[in-house]
mmCIF file with all atom_site columns, C-alpha atoms in Angstrom:
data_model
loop_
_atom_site.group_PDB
_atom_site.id
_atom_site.type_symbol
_atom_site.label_atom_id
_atom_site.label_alt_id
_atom_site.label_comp_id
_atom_site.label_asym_id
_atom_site.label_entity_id
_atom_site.label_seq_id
_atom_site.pdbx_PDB_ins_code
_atom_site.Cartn_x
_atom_site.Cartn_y
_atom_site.Cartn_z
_atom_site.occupancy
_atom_site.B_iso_or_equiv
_atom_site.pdbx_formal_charge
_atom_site.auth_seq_id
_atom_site.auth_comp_id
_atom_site.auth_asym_id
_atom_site.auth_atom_id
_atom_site.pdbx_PDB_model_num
ATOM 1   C CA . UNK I 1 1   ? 0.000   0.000  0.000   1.00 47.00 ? 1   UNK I CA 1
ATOM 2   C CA . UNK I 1 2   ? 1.538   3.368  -1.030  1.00 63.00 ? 2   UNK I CA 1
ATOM 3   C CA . UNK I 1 3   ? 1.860   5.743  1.529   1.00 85.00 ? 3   UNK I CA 1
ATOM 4   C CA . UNK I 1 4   ? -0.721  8.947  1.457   1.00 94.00 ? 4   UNK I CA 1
ATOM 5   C CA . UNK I 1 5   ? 1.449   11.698 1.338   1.00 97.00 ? 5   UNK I CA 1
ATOM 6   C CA . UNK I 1 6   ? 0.440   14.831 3.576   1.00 98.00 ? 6   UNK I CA 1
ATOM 7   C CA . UNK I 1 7   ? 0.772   17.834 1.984   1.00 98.00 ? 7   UNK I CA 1
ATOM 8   C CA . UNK I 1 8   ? 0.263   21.549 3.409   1.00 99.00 ? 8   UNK I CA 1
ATOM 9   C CA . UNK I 1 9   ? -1.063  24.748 1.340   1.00 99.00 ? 9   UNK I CA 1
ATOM 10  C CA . UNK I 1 10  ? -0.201  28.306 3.101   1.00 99.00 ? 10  UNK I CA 1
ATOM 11  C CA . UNK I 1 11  ? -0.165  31.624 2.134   1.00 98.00 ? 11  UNK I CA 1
ATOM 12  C CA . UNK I 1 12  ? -1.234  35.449 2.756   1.00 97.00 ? 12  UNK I CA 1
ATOM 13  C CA . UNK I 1 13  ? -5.159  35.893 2.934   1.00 97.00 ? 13  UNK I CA 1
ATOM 14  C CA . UNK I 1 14  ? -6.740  36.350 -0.593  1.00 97.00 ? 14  UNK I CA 1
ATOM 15  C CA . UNK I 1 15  ? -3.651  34.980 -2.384  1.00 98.00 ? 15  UNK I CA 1
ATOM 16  C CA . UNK I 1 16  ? -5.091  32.025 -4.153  1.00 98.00 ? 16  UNK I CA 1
ATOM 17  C CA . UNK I 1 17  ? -4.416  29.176 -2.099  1.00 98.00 ? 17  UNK I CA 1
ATOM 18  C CA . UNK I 1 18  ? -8.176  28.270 -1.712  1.00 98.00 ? 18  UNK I CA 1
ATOM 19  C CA . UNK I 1 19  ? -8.282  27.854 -5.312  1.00 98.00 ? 19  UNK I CA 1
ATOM 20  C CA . UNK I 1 20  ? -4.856  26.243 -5.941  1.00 99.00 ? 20  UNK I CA 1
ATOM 21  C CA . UNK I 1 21  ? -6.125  23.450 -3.423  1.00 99.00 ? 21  UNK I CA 1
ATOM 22  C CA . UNK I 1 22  ? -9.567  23.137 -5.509  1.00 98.00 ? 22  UNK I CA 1
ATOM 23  C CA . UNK I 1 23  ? -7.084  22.070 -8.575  1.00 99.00 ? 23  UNK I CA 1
ATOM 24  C CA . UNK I 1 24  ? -5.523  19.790 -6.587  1.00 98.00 ? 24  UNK I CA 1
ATOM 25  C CA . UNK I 1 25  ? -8.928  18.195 -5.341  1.00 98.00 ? 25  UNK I CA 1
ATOM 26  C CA . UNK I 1 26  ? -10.077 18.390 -9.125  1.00 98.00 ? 26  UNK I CA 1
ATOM 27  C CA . UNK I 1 27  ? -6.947  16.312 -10.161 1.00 98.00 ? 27  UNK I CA 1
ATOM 28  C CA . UNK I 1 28  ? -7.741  13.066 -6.820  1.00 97.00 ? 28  UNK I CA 1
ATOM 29  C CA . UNK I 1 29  ? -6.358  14.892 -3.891  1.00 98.00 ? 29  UNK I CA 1
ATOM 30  C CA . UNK I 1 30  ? -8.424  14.672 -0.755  1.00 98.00 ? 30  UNK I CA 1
ATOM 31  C CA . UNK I 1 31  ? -8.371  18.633 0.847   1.00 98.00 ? 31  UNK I CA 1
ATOM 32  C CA . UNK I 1 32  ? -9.658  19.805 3.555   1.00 98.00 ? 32  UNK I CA 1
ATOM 33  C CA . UNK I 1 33  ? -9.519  23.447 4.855   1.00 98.00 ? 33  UNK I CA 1
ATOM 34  C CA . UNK I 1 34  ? -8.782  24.646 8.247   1.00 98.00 ? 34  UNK I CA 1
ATOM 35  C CA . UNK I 1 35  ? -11.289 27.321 7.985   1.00 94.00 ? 35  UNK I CA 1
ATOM 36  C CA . UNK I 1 36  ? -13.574 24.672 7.027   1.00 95.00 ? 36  UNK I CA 1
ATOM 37  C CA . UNK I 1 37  ? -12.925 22.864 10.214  1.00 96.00 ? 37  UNK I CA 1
ATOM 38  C CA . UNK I 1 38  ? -12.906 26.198 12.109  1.00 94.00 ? 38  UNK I CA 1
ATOM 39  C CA . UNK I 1 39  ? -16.634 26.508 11.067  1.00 90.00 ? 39  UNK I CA 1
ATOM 40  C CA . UNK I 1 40  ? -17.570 22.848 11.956  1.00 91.00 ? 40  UNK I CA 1
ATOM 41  C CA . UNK I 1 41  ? -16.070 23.115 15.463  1.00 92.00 ? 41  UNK I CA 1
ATOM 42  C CA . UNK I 1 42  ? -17.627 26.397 15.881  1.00 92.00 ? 42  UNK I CA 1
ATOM 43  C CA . UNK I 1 43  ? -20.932 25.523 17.180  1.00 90.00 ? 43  UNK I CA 1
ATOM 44  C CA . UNK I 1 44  ? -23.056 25.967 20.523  1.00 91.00 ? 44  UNK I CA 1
ATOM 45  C CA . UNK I 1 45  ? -23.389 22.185 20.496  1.00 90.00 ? 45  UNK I CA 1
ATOM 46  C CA . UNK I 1 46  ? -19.507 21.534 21.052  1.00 91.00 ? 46  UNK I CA 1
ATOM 47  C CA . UNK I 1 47  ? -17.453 21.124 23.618  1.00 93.00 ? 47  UNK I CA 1
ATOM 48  C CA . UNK I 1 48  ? -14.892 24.127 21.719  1.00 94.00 ? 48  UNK I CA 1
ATOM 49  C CA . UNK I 1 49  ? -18.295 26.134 20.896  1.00 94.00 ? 49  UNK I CA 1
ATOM 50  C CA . UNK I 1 50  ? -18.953 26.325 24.124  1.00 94.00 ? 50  UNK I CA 1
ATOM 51  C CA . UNK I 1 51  ? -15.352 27.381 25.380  1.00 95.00 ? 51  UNK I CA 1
ATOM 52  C CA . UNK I 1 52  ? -15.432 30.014 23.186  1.00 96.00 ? 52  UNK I CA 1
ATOM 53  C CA . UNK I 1 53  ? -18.774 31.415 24.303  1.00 95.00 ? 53  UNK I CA 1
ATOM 54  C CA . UNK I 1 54  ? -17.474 31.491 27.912  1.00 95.00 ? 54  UNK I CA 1
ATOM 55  C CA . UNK I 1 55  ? -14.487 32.978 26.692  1.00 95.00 ? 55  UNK I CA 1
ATOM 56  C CA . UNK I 1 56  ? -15.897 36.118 24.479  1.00 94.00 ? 56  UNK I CA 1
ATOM 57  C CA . UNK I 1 57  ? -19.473 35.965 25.961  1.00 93.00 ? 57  UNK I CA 1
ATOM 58  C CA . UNK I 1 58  ? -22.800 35.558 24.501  1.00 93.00 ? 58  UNK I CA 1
ATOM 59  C CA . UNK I 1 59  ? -23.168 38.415 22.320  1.00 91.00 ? 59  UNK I CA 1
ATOM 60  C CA . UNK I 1 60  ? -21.396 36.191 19.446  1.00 94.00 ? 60  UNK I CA 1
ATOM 61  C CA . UNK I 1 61  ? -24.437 34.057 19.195  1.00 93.00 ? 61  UNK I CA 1
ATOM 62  C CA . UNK I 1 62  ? -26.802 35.427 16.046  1.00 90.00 ? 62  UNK I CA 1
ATOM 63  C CA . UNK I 1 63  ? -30.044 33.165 16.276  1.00 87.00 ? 63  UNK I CA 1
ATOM 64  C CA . UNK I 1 64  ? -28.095 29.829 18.203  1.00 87.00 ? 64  UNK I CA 1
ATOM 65  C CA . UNK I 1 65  ? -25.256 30.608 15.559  1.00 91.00 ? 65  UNK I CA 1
ATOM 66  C CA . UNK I 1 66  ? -22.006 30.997 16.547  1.00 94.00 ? 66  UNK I CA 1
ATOM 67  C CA . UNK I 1 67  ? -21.458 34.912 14.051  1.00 92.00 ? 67  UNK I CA 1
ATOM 68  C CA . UNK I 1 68  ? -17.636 34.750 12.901  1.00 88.00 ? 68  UNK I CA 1
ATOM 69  C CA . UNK I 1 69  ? -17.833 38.329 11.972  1.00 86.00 ? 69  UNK I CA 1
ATOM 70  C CA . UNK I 1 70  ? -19.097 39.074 15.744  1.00 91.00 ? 70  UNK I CA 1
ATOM 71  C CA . UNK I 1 71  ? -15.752 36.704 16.744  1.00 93.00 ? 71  UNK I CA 1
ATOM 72  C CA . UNK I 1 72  ? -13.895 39.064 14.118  1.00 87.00 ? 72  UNK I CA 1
ATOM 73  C CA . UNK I 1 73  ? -14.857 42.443 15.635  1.00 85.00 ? 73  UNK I CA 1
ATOM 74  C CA . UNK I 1 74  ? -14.065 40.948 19.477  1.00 89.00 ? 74  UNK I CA 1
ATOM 75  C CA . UNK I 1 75  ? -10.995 39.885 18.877  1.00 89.00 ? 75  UNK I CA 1
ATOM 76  C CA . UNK I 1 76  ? -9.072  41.699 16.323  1.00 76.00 ? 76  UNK I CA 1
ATOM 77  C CA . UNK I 1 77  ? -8.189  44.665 18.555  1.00 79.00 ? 77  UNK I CA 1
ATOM 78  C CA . UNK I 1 78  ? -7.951  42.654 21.464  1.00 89.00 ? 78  UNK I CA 1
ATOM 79  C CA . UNK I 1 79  ? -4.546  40.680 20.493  1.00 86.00 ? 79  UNK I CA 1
ATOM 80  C CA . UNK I 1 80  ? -4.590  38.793 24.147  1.00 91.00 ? 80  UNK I CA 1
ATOM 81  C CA . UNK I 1 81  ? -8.232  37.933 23.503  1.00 93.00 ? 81  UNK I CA 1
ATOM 82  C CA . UNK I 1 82  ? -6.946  36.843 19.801  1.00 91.00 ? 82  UNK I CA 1
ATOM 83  C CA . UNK I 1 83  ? -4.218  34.623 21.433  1.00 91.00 ? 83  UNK I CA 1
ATOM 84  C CA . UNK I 1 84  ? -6.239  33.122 24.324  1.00 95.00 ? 84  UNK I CA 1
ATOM 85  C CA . UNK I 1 85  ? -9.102  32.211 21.222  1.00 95.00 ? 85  UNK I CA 1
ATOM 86  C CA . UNK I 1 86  ? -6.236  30.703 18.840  1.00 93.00 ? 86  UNK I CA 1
ATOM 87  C CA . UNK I 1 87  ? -5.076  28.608 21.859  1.00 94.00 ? 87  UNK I CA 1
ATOM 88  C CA . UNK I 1 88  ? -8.233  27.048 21.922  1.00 95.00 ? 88  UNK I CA 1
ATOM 89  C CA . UNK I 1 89  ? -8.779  26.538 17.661  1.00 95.00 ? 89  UNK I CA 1
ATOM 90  C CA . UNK I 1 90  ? -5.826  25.456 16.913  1.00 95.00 ? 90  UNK I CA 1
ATOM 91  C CA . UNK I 1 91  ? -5.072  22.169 18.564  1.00 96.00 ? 91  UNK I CA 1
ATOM 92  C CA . UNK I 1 92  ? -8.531  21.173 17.984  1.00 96.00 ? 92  UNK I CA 1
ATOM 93  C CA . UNK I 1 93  ? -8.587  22.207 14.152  1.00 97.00 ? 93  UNK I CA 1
ATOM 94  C CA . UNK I 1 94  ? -5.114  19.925 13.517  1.00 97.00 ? 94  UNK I CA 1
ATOM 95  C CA . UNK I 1 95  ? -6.753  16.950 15.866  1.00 97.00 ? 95  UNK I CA 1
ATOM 96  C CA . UNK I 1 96  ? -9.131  16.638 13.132  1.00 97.00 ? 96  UNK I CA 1
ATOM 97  C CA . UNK I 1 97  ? -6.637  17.723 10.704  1.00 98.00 ? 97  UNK I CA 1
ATOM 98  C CA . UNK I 1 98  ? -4.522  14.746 11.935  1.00 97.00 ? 98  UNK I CA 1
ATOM 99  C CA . UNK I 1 99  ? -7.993  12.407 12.349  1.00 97.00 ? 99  UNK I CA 1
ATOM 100 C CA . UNK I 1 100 ? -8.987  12.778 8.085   1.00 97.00 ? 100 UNK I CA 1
ATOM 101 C CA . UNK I 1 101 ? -5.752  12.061 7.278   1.00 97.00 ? 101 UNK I CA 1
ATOM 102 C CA . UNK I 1 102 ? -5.755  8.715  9.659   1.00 96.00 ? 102 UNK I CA 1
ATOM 103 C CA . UNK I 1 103 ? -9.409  7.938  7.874   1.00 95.00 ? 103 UNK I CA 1
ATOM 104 C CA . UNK I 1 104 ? -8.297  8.713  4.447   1.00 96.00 ? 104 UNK I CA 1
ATOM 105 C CA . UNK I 1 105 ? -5.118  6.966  5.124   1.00 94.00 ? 105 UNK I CA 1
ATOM 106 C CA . UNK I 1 106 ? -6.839  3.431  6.278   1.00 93.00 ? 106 UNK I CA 1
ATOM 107 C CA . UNK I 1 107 ? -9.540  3.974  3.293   1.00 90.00 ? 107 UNK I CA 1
ATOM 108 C CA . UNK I 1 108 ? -6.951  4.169  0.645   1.00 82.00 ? 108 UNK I CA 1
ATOM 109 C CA . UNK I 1 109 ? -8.950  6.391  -2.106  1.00 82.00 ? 109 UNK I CA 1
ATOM 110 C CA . UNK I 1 110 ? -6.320  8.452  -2.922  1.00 92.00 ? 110 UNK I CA 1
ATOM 111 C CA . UNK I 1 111 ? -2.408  8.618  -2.627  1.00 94.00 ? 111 UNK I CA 1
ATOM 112 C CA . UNK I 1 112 ? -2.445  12.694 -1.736  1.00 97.00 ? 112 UNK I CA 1
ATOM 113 C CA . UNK I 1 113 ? -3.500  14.539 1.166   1.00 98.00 ? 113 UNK I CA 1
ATOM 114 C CA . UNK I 1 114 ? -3.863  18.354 0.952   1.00 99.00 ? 114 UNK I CA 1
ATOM 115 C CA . UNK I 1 115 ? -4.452  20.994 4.052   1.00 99.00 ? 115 UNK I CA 1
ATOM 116 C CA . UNK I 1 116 ? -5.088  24.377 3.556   1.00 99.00 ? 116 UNK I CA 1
ATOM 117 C CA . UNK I 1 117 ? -3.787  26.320 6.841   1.00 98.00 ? 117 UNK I CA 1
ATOM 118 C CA . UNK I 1 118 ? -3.316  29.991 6.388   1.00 97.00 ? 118 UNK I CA 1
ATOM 119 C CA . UNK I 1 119 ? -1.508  29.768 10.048  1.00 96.00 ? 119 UNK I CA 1
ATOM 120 C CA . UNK I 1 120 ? 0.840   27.073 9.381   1.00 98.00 ? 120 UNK I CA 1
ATOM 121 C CA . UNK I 1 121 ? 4.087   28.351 10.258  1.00 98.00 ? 121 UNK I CA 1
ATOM 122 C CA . UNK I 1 122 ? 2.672   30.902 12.531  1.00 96.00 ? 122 UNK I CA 1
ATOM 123 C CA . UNK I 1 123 ? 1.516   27.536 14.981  1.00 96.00 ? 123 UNK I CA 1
ATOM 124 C CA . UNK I 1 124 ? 4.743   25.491 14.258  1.00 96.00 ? 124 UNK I CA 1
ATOM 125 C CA . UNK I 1 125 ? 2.675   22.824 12.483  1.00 97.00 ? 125 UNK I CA 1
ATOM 126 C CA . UNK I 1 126 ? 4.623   22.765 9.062   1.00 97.00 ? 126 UNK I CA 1
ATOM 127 C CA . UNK I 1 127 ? 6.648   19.730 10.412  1.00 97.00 ? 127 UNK I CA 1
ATOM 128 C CA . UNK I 1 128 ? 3.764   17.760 10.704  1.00 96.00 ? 128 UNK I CA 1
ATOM 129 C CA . UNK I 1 129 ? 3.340   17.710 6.664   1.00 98.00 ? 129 UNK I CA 1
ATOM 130 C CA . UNK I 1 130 ? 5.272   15.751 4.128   1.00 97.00 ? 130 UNK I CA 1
ATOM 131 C CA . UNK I 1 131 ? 5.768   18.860 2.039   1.00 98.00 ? 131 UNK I CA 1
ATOM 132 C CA . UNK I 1 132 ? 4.843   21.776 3.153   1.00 98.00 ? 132 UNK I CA 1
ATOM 133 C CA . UNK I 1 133 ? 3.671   24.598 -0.110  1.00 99.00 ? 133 UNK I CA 1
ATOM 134 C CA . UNK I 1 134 ? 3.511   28.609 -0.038  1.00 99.00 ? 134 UNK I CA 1
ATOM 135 C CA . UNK I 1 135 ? 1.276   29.864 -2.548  1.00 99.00 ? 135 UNK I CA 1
ATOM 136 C CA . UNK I 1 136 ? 2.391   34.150 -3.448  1.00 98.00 ? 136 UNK I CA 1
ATOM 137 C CA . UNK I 1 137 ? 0.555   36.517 -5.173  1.00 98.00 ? 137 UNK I CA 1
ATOM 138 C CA . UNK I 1 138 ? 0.706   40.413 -5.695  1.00 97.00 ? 138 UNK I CA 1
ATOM 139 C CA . UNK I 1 139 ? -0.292  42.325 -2.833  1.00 97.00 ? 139 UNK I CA 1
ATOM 140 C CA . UNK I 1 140 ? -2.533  44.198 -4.967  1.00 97.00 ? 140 UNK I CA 1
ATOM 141 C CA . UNK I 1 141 ? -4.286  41.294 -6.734  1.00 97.00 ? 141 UNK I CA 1
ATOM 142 C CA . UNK I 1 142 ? -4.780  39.840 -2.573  1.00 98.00 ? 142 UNK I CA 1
ATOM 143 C CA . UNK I 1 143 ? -6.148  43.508 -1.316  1.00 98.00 ? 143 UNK I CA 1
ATOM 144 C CA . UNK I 1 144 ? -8.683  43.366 -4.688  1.00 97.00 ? 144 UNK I CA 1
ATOM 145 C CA . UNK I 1 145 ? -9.606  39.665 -4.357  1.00 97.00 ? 145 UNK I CA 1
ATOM 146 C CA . UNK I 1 146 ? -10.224 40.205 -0.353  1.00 97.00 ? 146 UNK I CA 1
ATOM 147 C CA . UNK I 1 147 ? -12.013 43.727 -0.725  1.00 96.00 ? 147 UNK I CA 1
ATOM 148 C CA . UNK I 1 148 ? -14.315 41.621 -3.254  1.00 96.00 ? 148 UNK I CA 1
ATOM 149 C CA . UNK I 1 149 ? -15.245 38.372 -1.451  1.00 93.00 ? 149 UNK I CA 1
ATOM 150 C CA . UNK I 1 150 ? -15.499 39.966 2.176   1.00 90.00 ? 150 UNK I CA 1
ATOM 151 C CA . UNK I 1 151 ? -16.751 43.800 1.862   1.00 91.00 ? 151 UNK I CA 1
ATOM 152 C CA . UNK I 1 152 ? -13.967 44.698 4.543   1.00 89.00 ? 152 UNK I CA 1
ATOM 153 C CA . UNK I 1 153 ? -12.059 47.645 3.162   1.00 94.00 ? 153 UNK I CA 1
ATOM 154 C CA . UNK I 1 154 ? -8.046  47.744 2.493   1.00 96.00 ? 154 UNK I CA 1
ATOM 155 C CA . UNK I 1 155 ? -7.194  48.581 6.199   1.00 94.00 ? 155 UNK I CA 1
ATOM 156 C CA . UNK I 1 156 ? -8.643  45.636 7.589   1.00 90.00 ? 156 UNK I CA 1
ATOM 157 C CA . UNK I 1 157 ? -6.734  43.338 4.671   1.00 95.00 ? 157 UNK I CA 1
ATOM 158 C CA . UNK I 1 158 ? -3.264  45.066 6.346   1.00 95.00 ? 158 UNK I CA 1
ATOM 159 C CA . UNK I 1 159 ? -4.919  44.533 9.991   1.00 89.00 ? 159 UNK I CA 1
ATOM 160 C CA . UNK I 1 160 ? -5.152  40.695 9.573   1.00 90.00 ? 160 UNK I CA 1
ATOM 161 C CA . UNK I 1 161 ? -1.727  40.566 7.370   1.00 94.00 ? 161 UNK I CA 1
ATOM 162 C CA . UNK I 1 162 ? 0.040   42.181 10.141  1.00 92.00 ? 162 UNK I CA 1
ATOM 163 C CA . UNK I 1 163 ? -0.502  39.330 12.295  1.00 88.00 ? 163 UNK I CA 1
ATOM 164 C CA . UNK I 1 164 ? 0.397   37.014 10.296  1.00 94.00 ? 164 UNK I CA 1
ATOM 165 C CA . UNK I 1 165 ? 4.144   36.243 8.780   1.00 97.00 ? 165 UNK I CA 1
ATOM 166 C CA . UNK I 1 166 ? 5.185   38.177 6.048   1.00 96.00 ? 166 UNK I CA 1
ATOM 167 C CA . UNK I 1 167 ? 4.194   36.191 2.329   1.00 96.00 ? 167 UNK I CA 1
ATOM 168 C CA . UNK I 1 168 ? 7.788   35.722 1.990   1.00 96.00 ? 168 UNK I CA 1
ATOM 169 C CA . UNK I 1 169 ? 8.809   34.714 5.057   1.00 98.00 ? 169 UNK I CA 1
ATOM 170 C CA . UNK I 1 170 ? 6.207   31.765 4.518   1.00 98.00 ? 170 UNK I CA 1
ATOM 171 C CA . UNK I 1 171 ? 7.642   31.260 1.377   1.00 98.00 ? 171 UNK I CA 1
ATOM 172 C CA . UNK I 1 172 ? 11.507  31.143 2.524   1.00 98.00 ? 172 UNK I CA 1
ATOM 173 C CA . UNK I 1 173 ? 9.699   28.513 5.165   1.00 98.00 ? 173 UNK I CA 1
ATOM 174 C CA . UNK I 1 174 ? 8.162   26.289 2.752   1.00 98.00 ? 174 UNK I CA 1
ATOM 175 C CA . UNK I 1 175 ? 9.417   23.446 0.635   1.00 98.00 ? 175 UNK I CA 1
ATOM 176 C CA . UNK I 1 176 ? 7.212   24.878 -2.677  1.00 98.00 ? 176 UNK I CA 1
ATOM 177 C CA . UNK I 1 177 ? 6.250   28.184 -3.525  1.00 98.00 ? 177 UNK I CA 1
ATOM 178 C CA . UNK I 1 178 ? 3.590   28.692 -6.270  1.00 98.00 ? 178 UNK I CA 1
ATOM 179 C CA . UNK I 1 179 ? 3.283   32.147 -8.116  1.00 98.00 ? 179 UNK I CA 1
ATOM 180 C CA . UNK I 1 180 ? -0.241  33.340 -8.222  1.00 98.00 ? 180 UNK I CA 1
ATOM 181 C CA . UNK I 1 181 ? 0.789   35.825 -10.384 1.00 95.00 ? 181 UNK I CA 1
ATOM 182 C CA . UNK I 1 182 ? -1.080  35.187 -13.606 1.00 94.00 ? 182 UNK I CA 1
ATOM 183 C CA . UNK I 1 183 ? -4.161  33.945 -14.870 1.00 96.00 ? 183 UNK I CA 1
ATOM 184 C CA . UNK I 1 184 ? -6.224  30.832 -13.371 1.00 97.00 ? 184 UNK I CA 1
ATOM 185 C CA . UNK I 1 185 ? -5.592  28.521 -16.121 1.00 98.00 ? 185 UNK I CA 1
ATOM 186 C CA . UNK I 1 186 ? -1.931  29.308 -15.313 1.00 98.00 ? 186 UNK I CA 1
ATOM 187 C CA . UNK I 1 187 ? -2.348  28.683 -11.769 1.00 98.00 ? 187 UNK I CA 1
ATOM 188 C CA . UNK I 1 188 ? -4.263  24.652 -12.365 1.00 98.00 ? 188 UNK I CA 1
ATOM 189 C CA . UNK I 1 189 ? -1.557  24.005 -15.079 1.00 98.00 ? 189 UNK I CA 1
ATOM 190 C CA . UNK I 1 190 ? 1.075   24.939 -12.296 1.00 98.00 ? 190 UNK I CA 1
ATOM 191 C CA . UNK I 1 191 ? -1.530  22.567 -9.865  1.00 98.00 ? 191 UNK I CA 1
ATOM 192 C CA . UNK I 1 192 ? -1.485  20.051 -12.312 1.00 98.00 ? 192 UNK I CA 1
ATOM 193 C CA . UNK I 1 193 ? 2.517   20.215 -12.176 1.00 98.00 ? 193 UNK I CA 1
ATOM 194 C CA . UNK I 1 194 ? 2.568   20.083 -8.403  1.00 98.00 ? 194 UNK I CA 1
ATOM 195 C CA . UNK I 1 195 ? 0.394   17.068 -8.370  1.00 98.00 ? 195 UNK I CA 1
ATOM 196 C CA . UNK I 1 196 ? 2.021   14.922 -11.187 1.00 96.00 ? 196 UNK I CA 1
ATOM 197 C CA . UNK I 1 197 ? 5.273   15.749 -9.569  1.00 95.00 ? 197 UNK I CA 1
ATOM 198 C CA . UNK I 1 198 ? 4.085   14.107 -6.182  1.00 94.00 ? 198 UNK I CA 1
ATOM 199 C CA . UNK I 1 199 ? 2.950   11.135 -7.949  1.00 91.00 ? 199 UNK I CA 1
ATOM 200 C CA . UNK I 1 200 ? 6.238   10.423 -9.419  1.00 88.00 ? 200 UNK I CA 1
ATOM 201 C CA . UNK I 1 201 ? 8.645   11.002 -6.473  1.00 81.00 ? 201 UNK I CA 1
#
C-alpha cells in the first residue's frame, strides 16, 4: 500500500491558495480546509463552541449561531483575547486535521493529502506535513480579491496581514512556492505540475 502523502497549502489571505487546493482536489487529492474545520467546530453544540462562548461571551451568538464576523470584531483589537481564542482553535482544528488524514489513510482512495492552513508556520505545524507549499501573489491582486469576497475595506486586509508572517517569510519557510501571479488557467496548469510531480517522487 503506497503511503498517502500529507501535503500543506499556506499563504497570505486572498492569495489564491483556496483555489490552488480546488485544482488539486479536481486532479484526486483529498483537501480539507482549516477554515472549514474552524466553522464545523464552531458551534453551541460543542465542547470548543462552548469554550469560546465562555471565553468572548454571549453576544457572538446570532439566532443559536455561533457569528464569525461578531468573533472578528471581538478579537481583532484585542490581540490577548486573539491569542487566548487561537489557543483554543488550533489544537482542535489539527486533531481533526490529523484524524482525516488517519481515515483517508486506512480507506486508501487516494495517494495525496492536501491541508489548507493559512496559520501554518505561525503555529509550528509545518513539520507535521510531508511537504509543506507557499502559494504568493501580488499584494494588490490579494487587497482586490479580499475587498471583493469579504466587503472589509483595504485597512482591515493590512490589519489581519500584520498578524500574520510576512508572504515571503512563509515562502523562505516552505518546501514549494507557487506564483499566483497570472491567470487561473496558469495557476491549475502549475496545480497540475505540483500534483504529477508528487505522484512520481
Amino acid at each position: 500500500m503506497l503511503k498517502l502523502k500529507k501535503i500543506a497549502v499556506t499563504g497570505g489571505i486572498s492569495c489564491g491558495k483556496t483555489l490552488f487546493c480546488r485544482y488539486l482536489q479536481e486532479l484526486g487529492a483529498y483537501v480539507v480546509s482549516a477554515d472549514e474545520v474552524v466553522h464545523q467546530l464552531l458551534s453551541p453544540k460543542t465542547e470548543l463552541g462552548q469554550n469560546v462562548i465562555k471565553l468572548l461571551g454571549t453576544d457572538i451568538l446570532v439566532d443559536t449561531v455561533i457569528d464569525r464576523r461578531k468573533i472578528a470584531e471581538k478579537v481583532f483589537h484585542q490581540p490577548e483575547l486573539l491569542k487566548s481564542l487561537e489557543s483554543l482553535l488550533h489544537p482542535e482544528v489539527m486533531r481533526e486535521i490529523d484524524k482525516q488524514y488517519q481515515d483517508v489513510s486506512k480507506n486508501n482512495v487516494t495517494t495525496v493529502f492536501v491541508a489548507e492552513i493559512p496559520l501554518l508556520f505561525e503555529i509550528g505545524a509545518g513539520s507535521m506535513f510531508d511537504q509543506t507549499v507557499t502559494v504568493i501573489a501580488n499584494e494588490e491582486d490579494c487587497i482586490h480579491r479580499f475587498r471583493n469576497t469579504t466587503g472589509y475595506d483595504t485597512e482591515e486586509f493590512h490589519r489581519r496581514m500584520s498578524r500574520q508572517f510576512d508572504p515571503q517569510k512563509k515562502a523562505q519557510l516552505a518546501d514549494s512556492v507557487i506564483p499566483n501571479t497570472g491567470s487561473k488557467k496558469e495557476l491549475q496548469e502549475r496545480a497540475t505540475q505540483f500534483y504529477q510531480h508528487l505522484l512520481t517522487h
